[in-house]
Amino acid sequence: MSVSMNSIVANGAKDVEILPAKDDVHGGVVVNVVEAMDPALFHTLLVASMSHWKKQGKKGVWIKLPIAVTNLVEPAVKEGFKYHHAEPDYIMLVHWIPETPSTIPANASHRVGVGAIVFNDKKEVLVVQEKSGVFKGTGIWKIPTGVVDEGEDIFTAAIREVKEETGIDTEFLEILAFREAHKVFFKKSDLFFICMLRPLSSQIQKQELEIEDAQWMPFEKYAAQPVAQVHDLFKLIVDLCSAKMESNYAGFLSIPFSSAANAPASHLYSNLRDLGLSGSDDHPQKAV
Amino acid sequence: MSVSMNSIVANGAKDVEILPAKDDVHGGVVVNVVEAMDPALFHTLLVASMSHWKKQGKKGVWIKLPIAVTNLVEPAVKEGFKYHHAEPDYIMLVHWIPETPSTIPANASHRVGVGAIVFNDKKEVLVVQEKSGVFKGTGIWKIPTGVVDEGEDIFTAAIREVKEETGIDTEFLEILAFREAHKVFFKKSDLFFICMLRPLSSQIQKQELEIEDAQWMPFEKYAAQPVAQVHDLFKLIVDLCSAKMESNYAGFLSIPFSSAANAPASHLYSNLRDLGLSGSDDHPQKAV
């Protein structure tokens, strides 16, 4: 028997071996399998464990299985477990024990993207032509865009994408708008944030893999592209640029924010100027 | 042999049976298994299929396995497939064939929540006490909050949560701010949108399951709760309410928006007033 197994006395009757598990803060338990195990043994232990946890009044039971022990998925499903989510190297299964409605939280539901508007002092906008995607080979110049990584801040992603695609260093100014779309990828939804950034350098060095070409383009020329007359997102970006240059369009600035003492660093995005928080510096969020 | 199998001639040599698959628009194929299959047979077919698709120059190969055929996960992983994502009733596996870097899109990375600020004509704010969660039993009155469902609009979720928790009908006005937090749930990130809504009814009917109590509370009383002095999110909500009442704080309004002819309905959130799009009606987005 593996030394990682727990031996416990259940009901004072006889030794019953159950799976090692940690309590979570919601009245449930988490089983984190880290080494290979015979599927039949795993199933036997799981049956005994479920009986034990049920008697203990446990609620949600989570089982995390690395992809190396994919042969343990089937016995867990056999015991009524459902998939909760999966990442490339593991799958998380969950089973709700009580008769009451499940309060198991939903899986991640959204992907988040960014588009970066970067103007220089000559009212030129930083644009690229991509080697793939819907605009490939069309000759259309677009602003740098990309996907926000898991755990990454929106403003950090905008700065990163601009740097990766064009080599330009920037600082984040504000979010001008965002688009909400659905079923963009499988059944997931998508939030696309249009950000404004200020360049901190001017020499373009384009990325070879994804970017066909990059340049500083006079805004009038960017706005005059035929696509900007027919494509809603292009039109919007042109409108937002114009509003920023011609009037005092107020988007959402970003400041560090935390909602709990021990929570990881978080950020607030809001119209800080209208909250009286802008002061003399319109862009408190520097590149990090 | 199942009739759902494809019989093809590969390389003009001999009949080779491969898994039924559909081409996707990115140069890959999608295998959607819908019925039980012997795992050994599945493995044999998969090996032949991968060889065939490789010769065809296919890129990403996707395999969707319903939870009923969880015994097919192991043979797929054996052939080098990784997990991409999972929902309660299926798992999606993926394998990138070419030598070039994978362009397989990332899994959903974020969850999205809403908080709903609802004021009536008497400057009372709609608040609840919850039966569970961090404020359970504390006597703290908070605004209705909840999670945005997959495929649901932010404004729809805010309206729905208020209705579910308090029975009050509302229309969406604007997003005042949002908070970005990380590792809130496993490694996923979280966007929490603070929305302002206008009540269309006044009679509270609280939800029994989750809500201990609900009421219209004078704003001064809400803001005077001790928690509002120490809890960043409470403080922020009080500040945003004050800014809305005392000044002309401009958040992000919502209008229908589409980025492509055949794309599903989407919405734009921006400072429409500064874009000159508000007109006489500050809240174009009615409840749907």
mmCIF file of N, CA and C in Angstrom, chain A residues 67-174:
data_model
loop_
_atom_site.group_PDB
_atom_site.id
_atom_site.type_symbol
_atom_site.label_atom_id
_atom_site.label_comp_id
_atom_site.label_asym_id
_atom_site.label_seq_id
_atom_site.Cartn_x
_atom_site.Cartn_y
_atom_site.Cartn_z
ATOM 1 N N ILE A 67 -2.505 14.804 -16.060
ATOM 2 C CA ILE A 67 -2.746 14.048 -17.292
ATOM 3 C C ILE A 67 -1.989 12.719 -17.281
ATOM 4 N N ALA A 68 -0.943 12.626 -16.461
ATOM 5 C CA ALA A 68 -0.185 11.371 -16.368
ATOM 6 C C ALA A 68 -1.020 10.244 -15.763
ATOM 7 N N VAL A 69 -2.056 10.586 -14.998
ATOM 8 C CA VAL A 69 -2.915 9.546 -14.411
ATOM 9 C C VAL A 69 -4.313 9.620 -15.009
ATOM 10 N N THR A 70 -4.346 9.795 -16.334
ATOM 11 C CA THR A 70 -5.636 9.906 -17.023
ATOM 12 C C THR A 70 -6.461 8.631 -16.872
ATOM 13 N N ASN A 71 -5.802 7.524 -16.516
ATOM 14 C CA ASN A 71 -6.551 6.270 -16.321
ATOM 15 C C ASN A 71 -7.394 6.271 -15.042
ATOM 16 N N LEU A 72 -7.268 7.327 -14.233
ATOM 17 C CA LEU A 72 -8.102 7.416 -13.029
ATOM 18 C C LEU A 72 -9.381 8.228 -13.271
ATOM 19 N N VAL A 73 -9.493 8.816 -14.460
ATOM 20 C CA VAL A 73 -10.692 9.608 -14.764
ATOM 21 C C VAL A 73 -11.925 8.710 -14.794
ATOM 22 N N GLU A 74 -11.780 7.560 -15.463
ATOM 23 C CA GLU A 74 -12.928 6.679 -15.635
ATOM 24 C C GLU A 74 -13.521 6.185 -14.307
ATOM 25 N N PRO A 75 -12.682 5.682 -13.362
ATOM 26 C CA PRO A 75 -13.269 5.263 -12.087
ATOM 27 C C PRO A 75 -13.960 6.393 -11.330
ATOM 28 N N ALA A 76 -13.452 7.633 -11.465
ATOM 29 C CA ALA A 76 -14.090 8.762 -10.775
ATOM 30 C C ALA A 76 -15.465 9.048 -11.392
ATOM 31 N N VAL A 77 -15.515 9.032 -12.721
ATOM 32 C CA VAL A 77 -16.793 9.272 -13.411
ATOM 33 C C VAL A 77 -17.798 8.179 -13.049
ATOM 34 N N LYS A 78 -17.279 6.948 -12.920
ATOM 35 C CA LYS A 78 -18.126 5.805 -12.539
ATOM 36 C C LYS A 78 -18.806 6.055 -11.191
ATOM 37 N N GLU A 79 -18.147 6.791 -10.311
ATOM 38 C CA GLU A 79 -18.706 7.099 -8.983
ATOM 39 C C GLU A 79 -19.533 8.379 -8.985
ATOM 40 N N GLY A 80 -19.872 8.869 -10.160
ATOM 41 C CA GLY A 80 -20.787 10.006 -10.235
ATOM 42 C C GLY A 80 -20.112 11.358 -10.374
ATOM 43 N N PHE A 81 -18.795 11.385 -10.460
ATOM 44 C CA PHE A 81 -18.109 12.664 -10.627
ATOM 45 C C PHE A 81 -18.351 13.222 -12.029
ATOM 46 N N LYS A 82 -18.433 14.549 -12.108
ATOM 47 C CA LYS A 82 -18.528 15.256 -13.389
ATOM 48 C C LYS A 82 -17.224 16.022 -13.603
ATOM 49 N N TYR A 83 -16.968 16.358 -14.864
ATOM 50 C CA TYR A 83 -15.842 17.237 -15.138
ATOM 51 C C TYR A 83 -16.183 18.632 -14.626
ATOM 52 N N HIS A 84 -15.195 19.321 -14.073
ATOM 53 C CA HIS A 84 -15.405 20.735 -13.747
ATOM 54 C C HIS A 84 -14.664 21.632 -14.723
ATOM 55 N N HIS A 85 -13.355 21.419 -14.837
ATOM 56 C CA HIS A 85 -12.597 22.139 -15.846
ATOM 57 C C HIS A 85 -11.326 21.347 -16.140
ATOM 58 N N ALA A 86 -10.646 21.727 -17.189
ATOM 59 C CA ALA A 86 -9.380 21.078 -17.522
ATOM 60 C C ALA A 86 -8.419 22.107 -18.072
ATOM 61 N N GLU A 87 -7.161 21.921 -17.786
ATOM 62 C CA GLU A 87 -6.073 22.675 -18.386
ATOM 63 C C GLU A 87 -5.195 21.639 -19.088
ATOM 64 N N PRO A 88 -4.226 22.081 -19.922
ATOM 65 C CA PRO A 88 -3.471 21.100 -20.703
ATOM 66 C C PRO A 88 -2.946 19.908 -19.907
ATOM 67 N N ASP A 89 -2.545 20.145 -18.665
ATOM 68 C CA ASP A 89 -1.869 19.073 -17.927
ATOM 69 C C ASP A 89 -2.666 18.453 -16.778
ATOM 70 N N TYR A 90 -3.919 18.853 -16.607
ATOM 71 C CA TYR A 90 -4.719 18.193 -15.564
ATOM 72 C C TYR A 90 -6.211 18.369 -15.846
ATOM 73 N N ILE A 91 -6.995 17.505 -15.185
ATOM 74 C CA ILE A 91 -8.444 17.678 -15.209
ATOM 75 C C ILE A 91 -8.957 17.708 -13.775
ATOM 76 N N MET A 92 -9.932 18.568 -13.516
ATOM 77 C CA MET A 92 -10.546 18.666 -12.199
ATOM 78 C C MET A 92 -11.962 18.098 -12.292
ATOM 79 N N LEU A 93 -12.239 17.120 -11.426
ATOM 80 C CA LEU A 93 -13.584 16.556 -11.369
ATOM 81 C C LEU A 93 -14.225 16.974 -10.059
ATOM 82 N N VAL A 94 -15.539 16.974 -10.025
ATOM 83 C CA VAL A 94 -16.228 17.398 -8.808
ATOM 84 C C VAL A 94 -17.524 16.617 -8.628
ATOM 85 N N HIS A 95 -17.856 16.390 -7.352
ATOM 86 C CA HIS A 95 -19.118 15.719 -7.014
ATOM 87 C C HIS A 95 -19.721 16.428 -5.813
ATOM 88 N N TRP A 96 -20.990 16.769 -5.916
ATOM 89 C CA TRP A 96 -21.693 17.463 -4.835
ATOM 90 C C TRP A 96 -22.478 16.434 -4.032
ATOM 91 N N ILE A 97 -22.138 16.255 -2.760
ATOM 92 C CA ILE A 97 -22.748 15.198 -1.946
ATOM 93 C C ILE A 97 -24.155 15.525 -1.426
ATOM 94 N N PRO A 98 -24.403 16.726 -0.859
ATOM 95 C CA PRO A 98 -25.691 16.952 -0.171
ATOM 96 C C PRO A 98 -26.922 16.884 -1.094
ATOM 97 N N GLU A 99 -28.082 16.796 -0.454
ATOM 98 C CA GLU A 99 -29.347 16.838 -1.193
ATOM 99 C C GLU A 99 -29.666 18.268 -1.641
ATOM 100 N N THR A 100 -29.118 19.238 -0.924
ATOM 101 C CA THR A 100 -29.380 20.648 -1.237
ATOM 102 C C THR A 100 -28.752 21.026 -2.576
ATOM 103 N N PRO A 101 -29.263 22.120 -3.183
ATOM 104 C CA PRO A 101 -28.714 22.518 -4.485
ATOM 105 C C PRO A 101 -27.206 22.791 -4.409
ATOM 106 N N SER A 102 -26.526 22.391 -5.458
ATOM 107 C CA SER A 102 -25.071 22.557 -5.524
ATOM 108 C C SER A 102 -24.684 24.025 -5.550
ATOM 109 N N THR A 103 -23.660 24.367 -4.775
ATOM 110 C CA THR A 103 -23.101 25.720 -4.858
ATOM 111 C C THR A 103 -21.697 25.670 -5.467
ATOM 112 N N ILE A 104 -21.433 24.604 -6.197
ATOM 113 C CA ILE A 104 -20.152 24.494 -6.912
ATOM 114 C C ILE A 104 -20.043 25.664 -7.886
ATOM 115 N N PRO A 105 -18.946 26.433 -7.825
ATOM 116 C CA PRO A 105 -18.831 27.584 -8.727
ATOM 117 C C PRO A 105 -18.682 27.148 -10.185
ATOM 118 N N ALA A 106 -19.182 28.008 -11.072
ATOM 119 C CA ALA A 106 -19.092 27.713 -12.503
ATOM 120 C C ALA A 106 -17.650 27.790 -12.973
ATOM 121 N N ASN A 107 -17.390 27.147 -14.062
ATOM 122 C CA ASN A 107 -16.097 27.195 -14.736
ATOM 123 C C ASN A 107 -15.872 28.597 -15.304
ATOM 124 N N ALA A 108 -14.628 28.902 -15.637
ATOM 125 C CA ALA A 108 -14.330 30.170 -16.304
ATOM 126 C C ALA A 108 -15.172 30.274 -17.568
ATOM 127 N N SER A 109 -15.708 31.447 -17.810
ATOM 128 C CA SER A 109 -16.710 31.624 -18.868
ATOM 129 C C SER A 109 -16.271 32.579 -19.961
ATOM 130 N N HIS A 110 -15.219 33.331 -19.718
ATOM 131 C CA HIS A 110 -14.844 34.391 -20.655
ATOM 132 C C HIS A 110 -13.372 34.312 -21.049
ATOM 133 N N ARG A 111 -13.114 34.798 -22.260
ATOM 134 C CA ARG A 111 -11.757 35.144 -22.643
ATOM 135 C C ARG A 111 -11.697 36.655 -22.757
ATOM 136 N N VAL A 112 -10.523 37.209 -22.537
ATOM 137 C CA VAL A 112 -10.374 38.665 -22.543
ATOM 138 C C VAL A 112 -9.281 39.055 -23.542
ATOM 139 N N GLY A 113 -9.616 39.989 -24.405
ATOM 140 C CA GLY A 113 -8.661 40.468 -25.390
ATOM 141 C C GLY A 113 -8.406 41.962 -25.220
ATOM 142 N N VAL A 114 -7.329 42.432 -25.826
ATOM 143 C CA VAL A 114 -7.021 43.868 -25.794
ATOM 144 C C VAL A 114 -6.644 44.366 -27.188
ATOM 145 N N GLY A 115 -7.017 45.596 -27.459
ATOM 146 C CA GLY A 115 -6.530 46.321 -28.617
ATOM 147 C C GLY A 115 -5.843 47.567 -28.088
ATOM 148 N N ALA A 116 -4.714 47.943 -28.696
ATOM 149 C CA ALA A 116 -3.915 49.043 -28.141
ATOM 150 C C ALA A 116 -3.813 50.201 -29.129
ATOM 151 N N ILE A 117 -4.372 51.348 -28.750
ATOM 152 C CA ILE A 117 -4.229 52.571 -29.531
ATOM 153 C C ILE A 117 -3.030 53.337 -28.980
ATOM 154 N N VAL A 118 -2.016 53.525 -29.843
ATOM 155 C CA VAL A 118 -0.795 54.234 -29.418
ATOM 156 C C VAL A 118 -0.540 55.396 -30.370
ATOM 157 N N PHE A 119 -0.645 56.610 -29.867
ATOM 158 C CA PHE A 119 -0.371 57.812 -30.660
ATOM 159 C C PHE A 119 0.982 58.398 -30.283
ATOM 160 N N ASN A 120 1.700 58.910 -31.290
ATOM 161 C CA ASN A 120 2.905 59.679 -30.957
ATOM 162 C C ASN A 120 2.610 61.181 -31.054
ATOM 163 N N ASP A 121 3.634 61.984 -30.856
ATOM 164 C CA ASP A 121 3.432 63.435 -30.815
ATOM 165 C C ASP A 121 3.009 64.014 -32.166
ATOM 166 N N LYS A 122 3.257 63.273 -33.243
ATOM 167 C CA LYS A 122 2.896 63.759 -34.585
ATOM 168 C C LYS A 122 1.486 63.320 -34.993
ATOM 169 N N LYS A 123 0.715 62.869 -34.028
ATOM 170 C CA LYS A 123 -0.627 62.355 -34.308
ATOM 171 C C LYS A 123 -0.598 61.184 -35.279
ATOM 172 N N GLU A 124 0.455 60.395 -35.173
ATOM 173 C CA GLU A 124 0.528 59.140 -35.923
ATOM 174 C C GLU A 124 0.143 57.995 -34.986
ATOM 175 N N VAL A 125 -0.548 57.011 -35.566
ATOM 176 C CA VAL A 125 -0.988 55.876 -34.764
ATOM 177 C C VAL A 125 -0.147 54.645 -35.142
ATOM 178 N N LEU A 126 0.160 53.829 -34.138
ATOM 179 C CA LEU A 126 0.993 52.643 -34.353
ATOM 180 C C LEU A 126 0.123 51.516 -34.910
ATOM 181 N N VAL A 127 0.463 51.059 -36.127
ATOM 182 C CA VAL A 127 -0.373 50.035 -36.779
ATOM 183 C C VAL A 127 0.483 48.883 -37.319
ATOM 184 N N VAL A 128 -0.169 47.753 -37.499
ATOM 185 C CA VAL A 128 0.523 46.555 -37.990
ATOM 186 C C VAL A 128 -0.299 45.874 -39.089
ATOM 187 N N GLN A 129 0.388 45.061 -39.880
ATOM 188 C CA GLN A 129 -0.274 44.106 -40.769
ATOM 189 C C GLN A 129 0.087 42.720 -40.271
ATOM 190 N N GLU A 130 -0.924 41.861 -40.132
ATOM 191 C CA GLU A 130 -0.689 40.537 -39.561
ATOM 192 C C GLU A 130 -0.446 39.482 -40.634
ATOM 193 N N LYS A 131 0.340 38.450 -40.250
ATOM 194 C CA LYS A 131 0.633 37.356 -41.181
ATOM 195 C C LYS A 131 -0.473 36.303 -41.208
ATOM 196 N N SER A 132 -1.389 36.360 -40.216
ATOM 197 C CA SER A 132 -2.510 35.421 -40.224
ATOM 198 C C SER A 132 -3.750 36.164 -39.752
ATOM 199 N N GLY A 133 -4.857 35.456 -39.623
ATOM 200 C CA GLY A 133 -6.081 36.103 -39.178
ATOM 201 C C GLY A 133 -6.903 36.634 -40.336
ATOM 202 N N VAL A 134 -8.039 37.235 -40.015
ATOM 203 C CA VAL A 134 -9.009 37.636 -41.036
ATOM 204 C C VAL A 134 -8.483 38.726 -41.958
ATOM 205 N N PHE A 135 -7.503 39.529 -41.502
ATOM 206 C CA PHE A 135 -7.013 40.637 -42.331
ATOM 207 C C PHE A 135 -5.756 40.262 -43.122
ATOM 208 N N LYS A 136 -5.326 39.001 -43.004
ATOM 209 C CA LYS A 136 -4.132 38.527 -43.707
ATOM 210 C C LYS A 136 -4.238 38.797 -45.213
ATOM 211 N N GLY A 137 -3.204 39.436 -45.768
ATOM 212 C CA GLY A 137 -3.165 39.638 -47.211
ATOM 213 C C GLY A 137 -4.110 40.699 -47.740
ATOM 214 N N THR A 138 -4.806 41.398 -46.855
ATOM 215 C CA THR A 138 -5.775 42.398 -47.307
ATOM 216 C C THR A 138 -5.142 43.773 -47.453
ATOM 217 N N GLY A 139 -3.929 43.941 -46.899
ATOM 218 C CA GLY A 139 -3.301 45.249 -46.917
ATOM 219 C C GLY A 139 -3.846 46.192 -45.855
ATOM 220 N N ILE A 140 -4.717 45.670 -45.004
ATOM 221 C CA ILE A 140 -5.319 46.514 -43.967
ATOM 222 C C ILE A 140 -4.343 46.709 -42.802
ATOM 223 N N TRP A 141 -4.236 47.975 -42.383
ATOM 224 C CA TRP A 141 -3.419 48.313 -41.213
ATOM 225 C C TRP A 141 -4.319 48.404 -39.992
ATOM 226 N N LYS A 142 -3.956 47.686 -38.928
ATOM 227 C CA LYS A 142 -4.779 47.640 -37.717
ATOM 228 C C LYS A 142 -3.937 47.921 -36.486
ATOM 229 N N ILE A 143 -4.614 48.240 -35.394
ATOM 230 C CA ILE A 143 -3.885 48.440 -34.144
ATOM 231 C C ILE A 143 -3.449 47.079 -33.591
ATOM 232 N N PRO A 144 -2.372 47.032 -32.805
ATOM 233 C CA PRO A 144 -1.961 45.759 -32.189
ATOM 234 C C PRO A 144 -3.056 45.216 -31.271
ATOM 235 N N THR A 145 -3.266 43.916 -31.348
ATOM 236 C CA THR A 145 -4.285 43.257 -30.516
ATOM 237 C C THR A 145 -3.716 41.957 -29.970
ATOM 238 N N GLY A 146 -4.374 41.418 -28.962
ATOM 239 C CA GLY A 146 -3.930 40.139 -28.418
ATOM 240 C C GLY A 146 -4.839 39.646 -27.315
ATOM 241 N N VAL A 147 -4.477 38.503 -26.772
ATOM 242 C CA VAL A 147 -5.279 37.871 -25.727
ATOM 243 C C VAL A 147 -4.626 38.090 -24.368
ATOM 244 N N VAL A 148 -5.439 38.428 -23.365
ATOM 245 C CA VAL A 148 -4.947 38.590 -22.004
ATOM 246 C C VAL A 148 -4.690 37.203 -21.405
ATOM 247 N N ASP A 149 -3.477 36.977 -20.929
ATOM 248 C CA ASP A 149 -3.157 35.683 -20.333
ATOM 249 C C ASP A 149 -3.863 35.524 -18.986
ATOM 250 N N GLU A 150 -4.031 34.263 -18.617
ATOM 251 C CA GLU A 150 -4.568 33.955 -17.299
ATOM 252 C C GLU A 150 -3.681 34.607 -16.242
ATOM 253 N N GLY A 151 -4.290 35.369 -15.335
ATOM 254 C CA GLY A 151 -3.516 35.989 -14.272
ATOM 255 C C GLY A 151 -2.842 37.294 -14.647
ATOM 256 N N GLU A 152 -3.033 37.718 -15.898
ATOM 257 C CA GLU A 152 -2.389 38.949 -16.369
ATOM 258 C C GLU A 152 -3.364 40.124 -16.278
ATOM 259 N N ASP A 153 -2.848 41.298 -15.948
ATOM 260 C CA ASP A 153 -3.694 42.486 -15.925
ATOM 261 C C ASP A 153 -3.962 42.975 -17.343
ATOM 262 N N ILE A 154 -5.111 43.592 -17.543
ATOM 263 C CA ILE A 154 -5.477 44.112 -18.859
ATOM 264 C C ILE A 154 -4.429 45.115 -19.344
ATOM 265 N N PHE A 155 -4.038 46.047 -18.462
ATOM 266 C CA PHE A 155 -3.076 47.075 -18.888
ATOM 267 C C PHE A 155 -1.710 46.452 -19.194
ATOM 268 N N THR A 156 -1.343 45.423 -18.443
ATOM 269 C CA THR A 156 -0.076 44.736 -18.700
ATOM 270 C C THR A 156 -0.110 44.025 -20.048
ATOM 271 N N ALA A 157 -1.255 43.416 -20.345
ATOM 272 C CA ALA A 157 -1.398 42.705 -21.626
ATOM 273 C C ALA A 157 -1.294 43.674 -22.800
ATOM 274 N N ALA A 158 -1.894 44.852 -22.660
ATOM 275 C CA ALA A 158 -1.845 45.846 -23.736
ATOM 276 C C ALA A 158 -0.396 46.288 -23.981
ATOM 277 N N ILE A 159 0.314 46.569 -22.888
ATOM 278 C CA ILE A 159 1.716 46.981 -22.998
ATOM 279 C C ILE A 159 2.553 45.856 -23.626
ATOM 280 N N ARG A 160 2.296 44.608 -23.182
ATOM 281 C CA ARG A 160 3.050 43.459 -23.683
ATOM 282 C C ARG A 160 2.820 43.228 -25.175
ATOM 283 N N GLU A 161 1.560 43.297 -25.603
ATOM 284 C CA GLU A 161 1.250 43.038 -27.015
ATOM 285 C C GLU A 161 1.912 44.074 -27.926
ATOM 286 N N VAL A 162 1.883 45.329 -27.517
ATOM 287 C CA VAL A 162 2.515 46.384 -28.317
ATOM 288 C C VAL A 162 4.021 46.128 -28.419
ATOM 289 N N LYS A 163 4.617 45.782 -27.275
ATOM 290 C CA LYS A 163 6.055 45.508 -27.258
ATOM 291 C C LYS A 163 6.392 44.302 -28.142
ATOM 292 N N GLU A 164 5.603 43.224 -28.008
ATOM 293 C CA GLU A 164 5.883 42.010 -28.777
ATOM 294 C C GLU A 164 5.752 42.245 -30.278
ATOM 295 N N GLU A 165 4.684 42.942 -30.679
ATOM 296 C CA GLU A 165 4.403 43.075 -32.109
ATOM 297 C C GLU A 165 5.233 44.159 -32.784
ATOM 298 N N THR A 166 5.585 45.209 -32.039
ATOM 299 C CA THR A 166 6.241 46.358 -32.679
ATOM 300 C C THR A 166 7.556 46.779 -32.037
ATOM 301 N N GLY A 167 7.866 46.248 -30.858
ATOM 302 C CA GLY A 167 9.085 46.653 -30.170
ATOM 303 C C GLY A 167 8.977 47.979 -29.436
ATOM 304 N N ILE A 168 7.810 48.622 -29.528
ATOM 305 C CA ILE A 168 7.629 49.937 -28.890
ATOM 306 C C ILE A 168 7.295 49.779 -27.400
ATOM 307 N N ASP A 169 7.999 50.530 -26.559
ATOM 308 C CA ASP A 169 7.681 50.584 -25.133
ATOM 309 C C ASP A 169 6.566 51.592 -24.905
ATOM 310 N N THR A 170 5.650 51.276 -24.020
ATOM 311 C CA THR A 170 4.510 52.170 -23.768
ATOM 312 C C THR A 170 4.174 52.213 -22.288
ATOM 313 N N GLU A 171 3.375 53.222 -21.930
ATOM 314 C CA GLU A 171 2.721 53.197 -20.625
ATOM 315 C C GLU A 171 1.219 53.254 -20.857
ATOM 316 N N PHE A 172 0.484 52.600 -19.978
ATOM 317 C CA PHE A 172 -0.962 52.527 -20.102
ATOM 318 C C PHE A 172 -1.601 53.843 -19.683
ATOM 319 N N LEU A 173 -2.567 54.314 -20.468
ATOM 320 C CA LEU A 173 -3.303 55.509 -20.094
ATOM 321 C C LEU A 173 -4.696 55.153 -19.580
ATOM 322 N N GLU A 174 -5.527 54.553 -20.450
ATOM 323 C CA GLU A 174 -6.890 54.246 -20.007
ATOM 324 C C GLU A 174 -7.579 53.263 -20.939
#
